[in-house]
């Protein structure tokens, strides 16, 4: 049976982990005679109110490195959960889940879109303010990249499975964060926060400022550029905008921070220009040493996010005056106003 190395690695880990982790197949993604499971692997607390941190990869099949980094992070956490007492204690309070291959057929076929030609990250029922032509999502033809899917049609199977799963995870959680791993934009690794649909500040800007400030103070030499996604481009149908807005409309008190890691793939191309001519070239580090370096590059970020979710008092719980101050500073930093 055809499979993917990433799925084989997940299955191997699941078999090794026994009862330490919980594995679930969210759905199967299919195309002709291909059929791949979309796995979710969870560690830690089963309390629906527990703080939760999720890692997601492979939404855009061509950006395979995102799925691979997600599997690498999952494997490291799996090992730590076996021997590291501090992680074991954290996992009594916190839940951490991984969905590394959201679009497995896309990974296999080296396509950005899903088996039906739809860009999953343009597929949510959300319209953007002023999206860029084509790149921001369109309904002209599935033969063009960034196709949103038909007007009024249900979300694609893979997108719906991801949304359902994340919604359930975050619904009752007091503090939830997700990190969706992508590649293909710019020279630098970026951490993007909402919105994708508008350049206007999102309602809880102060939280992302507080998180950025905590990251800057804790790891002053980190290499991430922390910024609103829409400062680069706005898009229709972003799944994280959709999840965030739904959560905000329905949750009484829980906090949800959706982040995307956009790995700066142009740097790999710059260092190895020939790879631009390969299908995976513009989106993945092809040289062995660069690939290995990328797989371990985000370990500190994972540790930081675990600690941040486990210690909300450090950044996510403020009184009204603190919120006002943080919001002001955030607007100065990212929007050039007060
Ligand atoms: Zn992407």
Coordinates of C-alpha atoms and ligand atoms in Angstrom, one line a residue, residues 60 63 112 182-183 262, ligand 1:
X60 CA -0.1 22.9 1.8
X63 CA 5.5 22.7 1.8
X112 CA -0.2 23.0 -2.7
X182 CA 4.3 26.6 6.5
X183 CA 7.1 27.6 4.3
X262 CA 6.1 30.7 8.0
Ligands
LIG1 ZN1 1.6 27.3 3.2

